[in-house]
Amino acid sequence: MMTRPIILSSDSINITRETDVVPFRSRVKEQAVKIGMSLVNQTKLITGASELVRNLLKYGKGGTVMIEIVSRGRETGIRLTFTDKGPGIPDISKAMTDGFTTGRSMGLGLPGTKRLMSEFDIKSEVGVGTTVTVIKWKNG
Amino acid sequence: MKNEAIKIFQKKKQNILEKWITAQLEVNGMNDDLITNDDLRIQSEELLYTLIDNLSDSNISNPEAHEFDPVVDILSSISISRAKQGYSPRETGNYIYSLKETLLQVLSEEIKDPATLYTQSMAINKLLDSFSTSTFETFIKGREDVIYRQTDEITQISTPVIRVWDGILALPIIGTLDSSRTQVVMESLLQEIIDTSSSIAILDISGVPAVDSLVAQHLIKTVSATRLMGAECIISGIRPEIAQTVVHLGIDLSSIITKSTLASALKTAFDMMALEVYKKKSVR
């Protein structure tokens, strides 16, 4: 079990429509630039965030995202927490498989994001909702 | 018995109008460039007279009454036109607030009994507050209309199809590729392929900030559609960070010809069309 990161700043955004995606992404980017994240990691973070926020809209019918600057030991990074009150995911291991989709997409969103991020955690309960937490370290 | 306030208002109509206009000019230091004093007077007069003429004992405490529909209509049109002319919310707000102040002031001058003054003032206050709420609703709606129109315009102008060579089209994509945008891009590209009977299309994504799986899916769809039309599609402008991200995401773009710059895509297109570009031998 890893130690809990220290939260340096916190910000929360409501996502309800597709037009919320672009402002959300620029907010994430702003934070990433603030902590001096490299361009490649920035792009990975933003792309992963973009995948998850699309899931939030498509399957969760909207929700909230928490953007936090966190620090653990010598590392600084961005933590994003996506929370929705959607239908939930019945089989998480299946959802994490490349190419599995229930929505006619490429089925790369969840597994791909896991590869893009430093840390990835998903919790879901059918009928209650889904929470995805990801961390991208500045040099991770 | 006719309501005290209504009687006073009807009697002092002209007086109220003068006071109101003076108040408006004072508060705003009125923007002369946005509206002339004459226009302001006509506007104010219409609103005030409609309001006073429609006031009655039964509706003075009921802002929802049908008799006020014309008042709300006038207010809405004033506020929408102000939103489009670029008034600030404060200026628009002051318009209706200064009317309230003037009316209350007249009441306090005319009614001597404090209890009556209080009930009448409250009724007028409530009525005008409801009007100012609807003013703001329409003001914001007016602003939103402006935003929607601009959004449409941006979608239209941001997807130009450029003929870079005989038979070669280039389509620079700037900004985010969402479903509706892809539709516009695909339509204009396919139509242009027919119109110019081109055989190669270059999609340049230098201006796309992030390529996630949805964007990739849209790109693949566009390429497939182009191929169905018998043309070849090259994707250019893949930056290093985008390349790394796409690989990590696990998107397979190997079936598509991709290049890092528009220049190298153009070169590939020349090769495919068996064209060669030479430097002129003789220098003047």
Coordinates of N, CA and C in Angstrom, one line a residue, chain B residues 66-237:
Chain B
H66 N -52.0 38.4 -17.2 CA -51.9 38.5 -18.7 C -51.8 40.0 -19.1
E67 N -52.4 40.9 -18.3 CA -52.4 42.3 -18.7 C -50.9 42.8 -18.9
F68 N -50.0 42.1 -18.2 CA -48.6 42.6 -18.3 C -47.8 42.0 -19.5
D69 N -48.5 41.1 -20.2 CA -47.8 40.5 -21.3 C -47.1 41.6 -22.3
P70 N -47.9 42.6 -22.7 CA -47.3 43.6 -23.5 C -46.1 44.3 -22.9
V71 N -46.2 44.5 -21.6 CA -45.0 45.2 -20.9 C -43.8 44.3 -21.0
V72 N -44.0 43.0 -20.7 CA -42.9 42.1 -20.7 C -42.3 42.0 -22.2
D73 N -43.3 42.0 -23.1 CA -42.8 41.9 -24.5 C -41.9 43.1 -24.9
I74 N -42.3 44.3 -24.5 CA -41.5 45.5 -24.8 C -40.2 45.4 -24.1
L75 N -40.2 45.0 -22.8 CA -39.0 44.9 -22.0 C -38.0 43.9 -22.7
S76 N -38.6 42.7 -23.1 CA -37.8 41.7 -23.8 C -37.1 42.3 -25.0
S77 N -37.9 43.0 -25.8 CA -37.3 43.4 -27.1 C -36.2 44.5 -26.8
I78 N -36.5 45.3 -25.8 CA -35.5 46.3 -25.4 C -34.2 45.6 -25.0
S79 N -34.4 44.6 -24.1 CA -33.2 44.0 -23.5 C -32.5 43.1 -24.5
I80 N -33.2 42.4 -25.4 CA -32.5 41.7 -26.5 C -31.7 42.6 -27.4
S81 N -32.3 43.7 -27.8 CA -31.6 44.6 -28.7 C -30.4 45.2 -28.0
R82 N -30.5 45.4 -26.6 CA -29.4 46.0 -25.9 C -28.3 45.0 -25.8
A83 N -28.6 43.7 -25.6 CA -27.6 42.6 -25.5 C -26.8 42.6 -26.8
K84 N -27.5 42.7 -27.9 CA -26.8 42.6 -29.2 C -26.0 43.8 -29.5
Q85 N -26.5 45.0 -29.0 CA -25.7 46.2 -29.2 C -24.5 46.3 -28.4
G86 N -24.4 45.4 -27.4 CA -23.2 45.4 -26.6 C -23.3 46.2 -25.3
Y87 N -24.5 46.4 -24.8 CA -24.7 47.0 -23.5 C -24.1 46.1 -22.4
S88 N -23.7 46.7 -21.3 CA -23.3 45.8 -20.2 C -24.5 45.5 -19.4
P89 N -24.5 44.4 -18.7 CA -25.7 44.0 -17.9 C -26.0 45.1 -16.9
R90 N -25.0 45.8 -16.4 CA -25.3 46.9 -15.4 C -26.1 48.0 -16.0
E91 N -25.8 48.3 -17.3 CA -26.5 49.4 -18.0 C -28.0 49.0 -18.2
T92 N -28.1 47.7 -18.6 CA -29.5 47.2 -18.9 C -30.2 47.1 -17.5
G93 N -29.6 46.7 -16.5 CA -30.2 46.6 -15.2 C -30.6 48.0 -14.7
N94 N -29.8 49.0 -14.9 CA -30.1 50.3 -14.4 C -31.3 50.9 -15.0
Y95 N -31.6 50.4 -16.3 CA -32.7 50.9 -17.0 C -34.0 50.6 -16.2
I96 N -34.2 49.4 -15.8 CA -35.4 49.0 -15.1 C -35.3 49.4 -13.6
Y97 N -34.1 49.4 -13.0 CA -34.0 49.8 -11.6 C -34.3 51.3 -11.4
S98 N -33.9 52.1 -12.4 CA -34.1 53.5 -12.3 C -35.6 53.8 -12.4
L99 N -36.3 53.0 -13.2 CA -37.8 53.2 -13.2 C -38.4 52.9 -11.9
K100 N -37.9 51.8 -11.2 CA -38.5 51.4 -9.9 C -38.2 52.6 -8.9
E101 N -37.0 53.1 -8.9 CA -36.7 54.2 -8.0 C -37.6 55.4 -8.2
T102 N -37.8 55.7 -9.5 CA -38.6 56.9 -9.8 C -40.0 56.7 -9.3
L103 N -40.6 55.5 -9.6 CA -42.0 55.2 -9.2 C -42.1 55.3 -7.7
L104 N -41.1 54.7 -7.0 CA -41.2 54.7 -5.5 C -41.1 56.1 -5.0
Q105 N -40.2 56.9 -5.6 CA -40.0 58.3 -5.2 C -41.3 59.1 -5.3
V106 N -42.0 58.9 -6.4 CA -43.3 59.6 -6.7 C -44.3 59.2 -5.6
L107 N -44.3 57.9 -5.3 CA -45.3 57.4 -4.3 C -45.0 58.1 -3.0
S108 N -43.7 58.1 -2.6 CA -43.4 58.7 -1.3 C -43.7 60.1 -1.2
E109 N -43.7 60.8 -2.4 CA -44.1 62.3 -2.3 C -45.6 62.4 -2.2
E110 N -46.3 61.5 -2.8 CA -47.8 61.7 -2.9 C -48.5 61.1 -1.7
I111 N -48.1 60.0 -1.2 CA -48.9 59.3 -0.1 C -48.3 59.7 1.2
K112 N -49.2 60.2 2.1 CA -48.7 60.7 3.3 C -48.8 59.6 4.4
D113 N -49.8 58.8 4.3 CA -50.0 57.7 5.4 C -48.9 56.6 5.2
P114 N -48.1 56.4 6.3 CA -47.0 55.5 6.2 C -47.5 54.0 5.9
A115 N -48.6 53.6 6.5 CA -49.0 52.2 6.2 C -49.4 52.0 4.8
T116 N -50.2 52.9 4.2 CA -50.5 52.8 2.8 C -49.3 52.9 1.9
L117 N -48.4 53.8 2.2 CA -47.2 54.0 1.4 C -46.4 52.7 1.4
Y118 N -46.3 52.0 2.6 CA -45.6 50.8 2.7 C -46.2 49.7 1.8
T119 N -47.5 49.5 1.9 CA -48.1 48.4 1.1 C -48.0 48.7 -0.4
Q120 N -48.3 50.0 -0.7 CA -48.2 50.3 -2.2 C -46.8 50.1 -2.7
S121 N -45.8 50.6 -1.9 CA -44.4 50.5 -2.3 C -44.0 49.0 -2.5
M122 N -44.4 48.2 -1.6 CA -44.1 46.8 -1.6 C -44.7 46.2 -2.9
A123 N -45.9 46.5 -3.2 CA -46.6 45.9 -4.4 C -45.8 46.3 -5.7
I124 N -45.4 47.6 -5.8 CA -44.7 48.1 -6.9 C -43.3 47.5 -7.0
N125 N -42.7 47.4 -5.8 CA -41.4 46.8 -5.7 C -41.4 45.3 -6.3
K126 N -42.4 44.6 -5.8 CA -42.5 43.2 -6.2 C -42.7 43.1 -7.8
L127 N -43.6 43.9 -8.2 CA -43.9 43.9 -9.6 C -42.7 44.2 -10.5
L128 N -42.0 45.3 -10.1 CA -40.8 45.6 -10.9 C -39.7 44.7 -10.8
D129 N -39.6 44.0 -9.6 CA -38.5 43.0 -9.5 C -38.8 41.9 -10.5
S130 N -40.0 41.5 -10.6 CA -40.3 40.4 -11.5 C -40.0 40.9 -12.9
F131 N -40.3 42.1 -13.3 CA -40.0 42.6 -14.6 C -38.4 42.6 -14.8
S132 N -37.7 43.0 -13.8 CA -36.2 43.0 -14.0 C -35.7 41.6 -14.2
T133 N -36.3 40.6 -13.5 CA -35.9 39.2 -13.7 C -36.1 38.8 -15.1
S134 N -37.2 39.2 -15.7 CA -37.5 38.7 -17.1 C -36.6 39.5 -18.0
T135 N -36.2 40.8 -17.6 CA -35.3 41.5 -18.4 C -33.9 40.8 -18.5
F136 N -33.5 40.3 -17.3 CA -32.2 39.6 -17.4 C -32.3 38.3 -18.1
E137 N -33.4 37.6 -18.0 CA -33.5 36.3 -18.7 C -33.3 36.6 -20.2
T138 N -34.0 37.6 -20.7 CA -33.9 37.8 -22.1 C -32.6 38.4 -22.5
F139 N -32.0 39.2 -21.6 CA -30.7 39.8 -21.9 C -29.7 38.6 -22.1
I140 N -29.7 37.6 -21.2 CA -28.8 36.5 -21.3 C -29.1 35.7 -22.6
K141 N -30.4 35.6 -22.9 CA -30.7 34.8 -24.1 C -30.2 35.5 -25.3
G142 N -30.2 36.9 -25.3 CA -29.7 37.6 -26.4 C -28.2 37.4 -26.6
R143 N -27.5 37.4 -25.4 CA -26.1 37.1 -25.5 C -25.8 35.7 -26.0
E144 N -26.6 34.7 -25.5 CA -26.4 33.4 -25.9 C -26.6 33.2 -27.4
D145 N -27.6 33.9 -28.0 CA -27.8 33.9 -29.4 C -26.5 34.3 -30.1
V146 N -25.9 35.3 -29.6 CA -24.6 35.8 -30.3 C -23.6 34.7 -30.2
I147 N -23.5 34.0 -29.1 CA -22.5 33.0 -28.9 C -22.8 31.8 -29.9
Y148 N -24.0 31.4 -30.0 CA -24.4 30.3 -30.9 C -24.0 30.6 -32.3
R149 N -24.3 31.9 -32.7 CA -24.1 32.3 -34.1 C -22.6 32.2 -34.3
Q150 N -21.8 32.6 -33.3 CA -20.3 32.6 -33.5 C -19.8 31.2 -33.6
T151 N -20.4 30.3 -32.8 CA -20.0 28.9 -32.8 C -20.2 28.3 -34.2
D152 N -21.4 28.6 -34.7 CA -21.7 28.1 -36.1 C -20.7 28.6 -37.1
E153 N -20.4 29.9 -37.0 CA -19.4 30.5 -37.9 C -18.1 29.9 -37.8
I154 N -17.6 29.6 -36.6 CA -16.3 29.0 -36.4 C -16.2 27.6 -37.0
T155 N -17.3 26.8 -36.8 CA -17.3 25.5 -37.4 C -17.2 25.6 -38.9
Q156 N -17.9 26.6 -39.5 CA -17.9 26.8 -40.9 C -16.5 27.2 -41.5
I157 N -15.9 28.2 -40.8 CA -14.7 28.8 -41.4 C -13.5 27.9 -41.1
S158 N -13.6 27.0 -40.1 CA -12.4 26.3 -39.7 C -12.2 25.0 -40.4
T159 N -13.0 24.8 -41.5 CA -12.7 23.6 -42.2 C -12.6 23.9 -43.7
P160 N -11.6 24.6 -44.1 CA -11.4 24.9 -45.5 C -10.7 23.7 -46.2
V161 N -11.1 23.5 -47.4 CA -10.4 22.5 -48.2 C -9.6 23.2 -49.3
I162 N -8.3 23.0 -49.2 CA -7.4 23.7 -50.1 C -6.9 22.8 -51.2
R163 N -6.9 23.4 -52.4 CA -6.3 22.6 -53.6 C -4.9 23.0 -53.7
V164 N -4.0 22.1 -53.2 CA -2.6 22.5 -53.2 C -1.9 22.2 -54.6
W165 N -2.5 21.2 -55.3 CA -1.9 20.9 -56.6 C -3.1 20.3 -57.4
D166 N -2.8 20.2 -58.7 CA -3.9 19.5 -59.5 C -4.1 18.1 -59.0
G167 N -5.2 17.8 -58.5 CA -5.5 16.5 -58.0 C -5.1 16.2 -56.6
I168 N -4.5 17.2 -55.9 CA -4.2 17.0 -54.5 C -4.9 18.0 -53.6
L169 N -5.6 17.6 -52.6 CA -6.4 18.4 -51.7 C -5.7 18.4 -50.4
A170 N -5.7 19.5 -49.7 CA -5.2 19.5 -48.3 C -6.3 20.1 -47.4
L171 N -6.4 19.5 -46.2 CA -7.5 19.9 -45.3 C -6.9 20.1 -43.9
P172 N -6.5 21.3 -43.6 CA -5.9 21.5 -42.2 C -7.0 21.5 -41.2
I173 N -6.9 20.7 -40.2 CA -7.9 20.6 -39.1 C -7.3 21.3 -37.9
I174 N -8.0 22.3 -37.4 CA -7.6 23.1 -36.2 C -8.6 23.0 -35.1
G175 N -8.2 22.7 -33.9 CA -9.1 22.5 -32.8 C -9.5 21.1 -32.6
T176 N -10.6 20.9 -31.9 CA -11.0 19.6 -31.5 C -11.9 19.0 -32.5
L177 N -11.7 17.7 -32.8 CA -12.5 17.0 -33.7 C -13.6 16.2 -32.9
D178 N -14.8 16.8 -32.9 CA -15.9 16.0 -32.3 C -16.8 15.5 -33.4
S179 N -17.9 14.8 -33.0 CA -18.7 14.2 -34.0 C -19.3 15.1 -35.1
S180 N -19.8 16.3 -34.6 CA -20.4 17.2 -35.6 C -19.4 17.8 -36.5
R181 N -18.2 18.1 -35.9 CA -17.1 18.6 -36.7 C -16.6 17.7 -37.8
T182 N -16.5 16.4 -37.4 CA -16.1 15.4 -38.3 C -17.0 15.3 -39.5
Q183 N -18.3 15.4 -39.2 CA -19.3 15.3 -40.2 C -19.1 16.5 -41.2
V184 N -18.9 17.7 -40.7 CA -18.6 18.8 -41.6 C -17.4 18.6 -42.4
V185 N -16.3 18.1 -41.8 CA -15.0 17.9 -42.4 C -15.2 16.9 -43.5
M186 N -15.9 15.7 -43.2 CA -16.0 14.7 -44.1 C -16.8 15.1 -45.3
E187 N -18.0 15.8 -45.1 CA -18.8 16.3 -46.2 C -18.1 17.2 -47.1
S188 N -17.4 18.2 -46.5 CA -16.7 19.1 -47.5 C -15.6 18.5 -48.2
L189 N -14.9 17.5 -47.6 CA -13.8 16.9 -48.2 C -14.3 16.0 -49.4
L190 N -15.3 15.2 -49.1 CA -15.8 14.3 -50.1 C -16.4 15.1 -51.3
Q191 N -17.1 16.2 -51.0 CA -17.7 17.0 -52.1 C -16.6 17.6 -52.9
E192 N -15.5 18.0 -52.3 CA -14.4 18.7 -53.0 C -13.7 17.7 -53.9
I193 N -13.6 16.4 -53.4 CA -12.9 15.4 -54.2 C -13.7 15.2 -55.5
I194 N -15.0 15.2 -55.4 CA -15.8 15.1 -56.6 C -15.6 16.3 -57.5
D195 N -15.8 17.5 -56.9 CA -15.7 18.7 -57.7 C -14.4 18.9 -58.4
T196 N -13.3 18.5 -57.8 CA -12.0 18.8 -58.4 C -11.4 17.5 -59.0
S197 N -12.2 16.4 -58.9 CA -11.7 15.1 -59.3 C -10.3 14.9 -58.9
S198 N -10.1 15.0 -57.6 CA -8.8 14.8 -57.0 C -8.6 13.4 -56.7
S199 N -7.3 12.9 -56.6 CA -7.1 11.5 -56.2 C -6.4 11.4 -54.9
I200 N -5.9 12.5 -54.4 CA -5.2 12.4 -53.1 C -5.7 13.5 -52.2
A201 N -6.0 13.1 -50.9 CA -6.4 14.2 -49.9 C -5.4 14.1 -48.7
I202 N -4.9 15.2 -48.3 CA -4.0 15.3 -47.1 C -4.8 15.9 -45.9
L203 N -4.9 15.1 -44.9 CA -5.6 15.7 -43.7 C -4.5 16.1 -42.7
D204 N -4.4 17.4 -42.4 CA -3.3 17.8 -41.6 C -3.8 18.1 -40.2
I205 N -3.3 17.4 -39.2 CA -3.8 17.5 -37.8 C -2.8 18.2 -36.9
S206 N -2.0 19.1 -37.5 CA -1.0 19.8 -36.7 C -1.8 20.7 -35.6
G207 N -3.0 21.1 -36.0 CA -3.7 22.0 -35.1 C -4.6 21.3 -34.1
V208 N -4.6 20.0 -34.1 CA -5.4 19.2 -33.1 C -4.7 19.0 -31.9
P209 N -5.2 19.5 -30.7 CA -4.4 19.5 -29.5 C -4.2 18.0 -29.0
A210 N -5.1 17.2 -29.1 CA -5.0 15.8 -28.5 C -5.8 14.8 -29.4
V211 N -5.1 13.7 -29.6 CA -5.8 12.7 -30.4 C -6.2 11.5 -29.5
D212 N -7.4 11.4 -29.1 CA -7.9 10.3 -28.2 C -8.6 9.3 -29.1
S213 N -9.1 8.3 -28.5 CA -9.6 7.2 -29.4 C -10.8 7.6 -30.2
L214 N -11.6 8.6 -29.7 CA -12.7 9.0 -30.5 C -12.3 9.8 -31.7
V215 N -11.3 10.7 -31.5 CA -10.7 11.5 -32.6 C -10.1 10.5 -33.7
A216 N -9.4 9.5 -33.1 CA -8.8 8.5 -34.1 C -9.8 7.8 -34.9
Q217 N -10.9 7.4 -34.2 CA -12.0 6.7 -34.8 C -12.6 7.6 -36.0
H218 N -12.8 8.9 -35.7 CA -13.3 9.8 -36.7 C -12.3 9.9 -37.8
L219 N -11.0 10.0 -37.6 CA -10.0 10.1 -38.6 C -10.1 8.8 -39.5
I220 N -10.2 7.7 -38.9 CA -10.2 6.4 -39.6 C -11.4 6.4 -40.5
K221 N -12.6 6.8 -40.0 CA -13.8 6.8 -40.7 C -13.6 7.7 -42.0
T222 N -13.0 8.9 -41.8 CA -12.9 9.9 -42.9 C -12.0 9.2 -43.9
V223 N -10.9 8.6 -43.5 CA -10.0 7.9 -44.5 C -10.7 6.8 -45.2
S224 N -11.5 6.0 -44.5 CA -12.2 4.9 -45.2 C -13.2 5.5 -46.2
A225 N -13.9 6.6 -45.9 CA -14.9 7.2 -46.8 C -14.1 7.7 -48.0
T226 N -13.0 8.3 -47.8 CA -12.2 8.8 -48.9 C -11.8 7.7 -49.9
R227 N -11.4 6.6 -49.3 CA -10.9 5.5 -50.1 C -12.1 4.9 -50.9
L228 N -13.3 4.9 -50.3 CA -14.4 4.4 -51.0 C -14.7 5.2 -52.3
M229 N -14.3 6.5 -52.2 CA -14.5 7.4 -53.4 C -13.4 7.2 -54.4
G230 N -12.5 6.3 -54.1 CA -11.4 6.0 -55.0 C -10.2 7.0 -54.9
A231 N -10.2 7.7 -53.8 CA -9.0 8.6 -53.6 C -8.2 8.1 -52.4
E232 N -6.9 8.5 -52.3 CA -6.1 8.1 -51.2 C -6.0 9.2 -50.2
C233 N -5.9 8.8 -49.0 CA -5.8 9.8 -47.9 C -4.6 9.7 -47.1
I234 N -3.9 10.9 -46.9 CA -2.7 10.9 -46.1 C -2.9 11.7 -44.9
I235 N -2.5 11.3 -43.7 CA -2.7 12.1 -42.5 C -1.3 12.7 -42.1
S236 N -1.2 14.0 -42.0 CA 0.0 14.6 -41.7 C -0.1 15.5 -40.5
G237 N 1.1 15.9 -40.0 CA 1.1 16.8 -38.8 C 1.0 16.0 -37.6

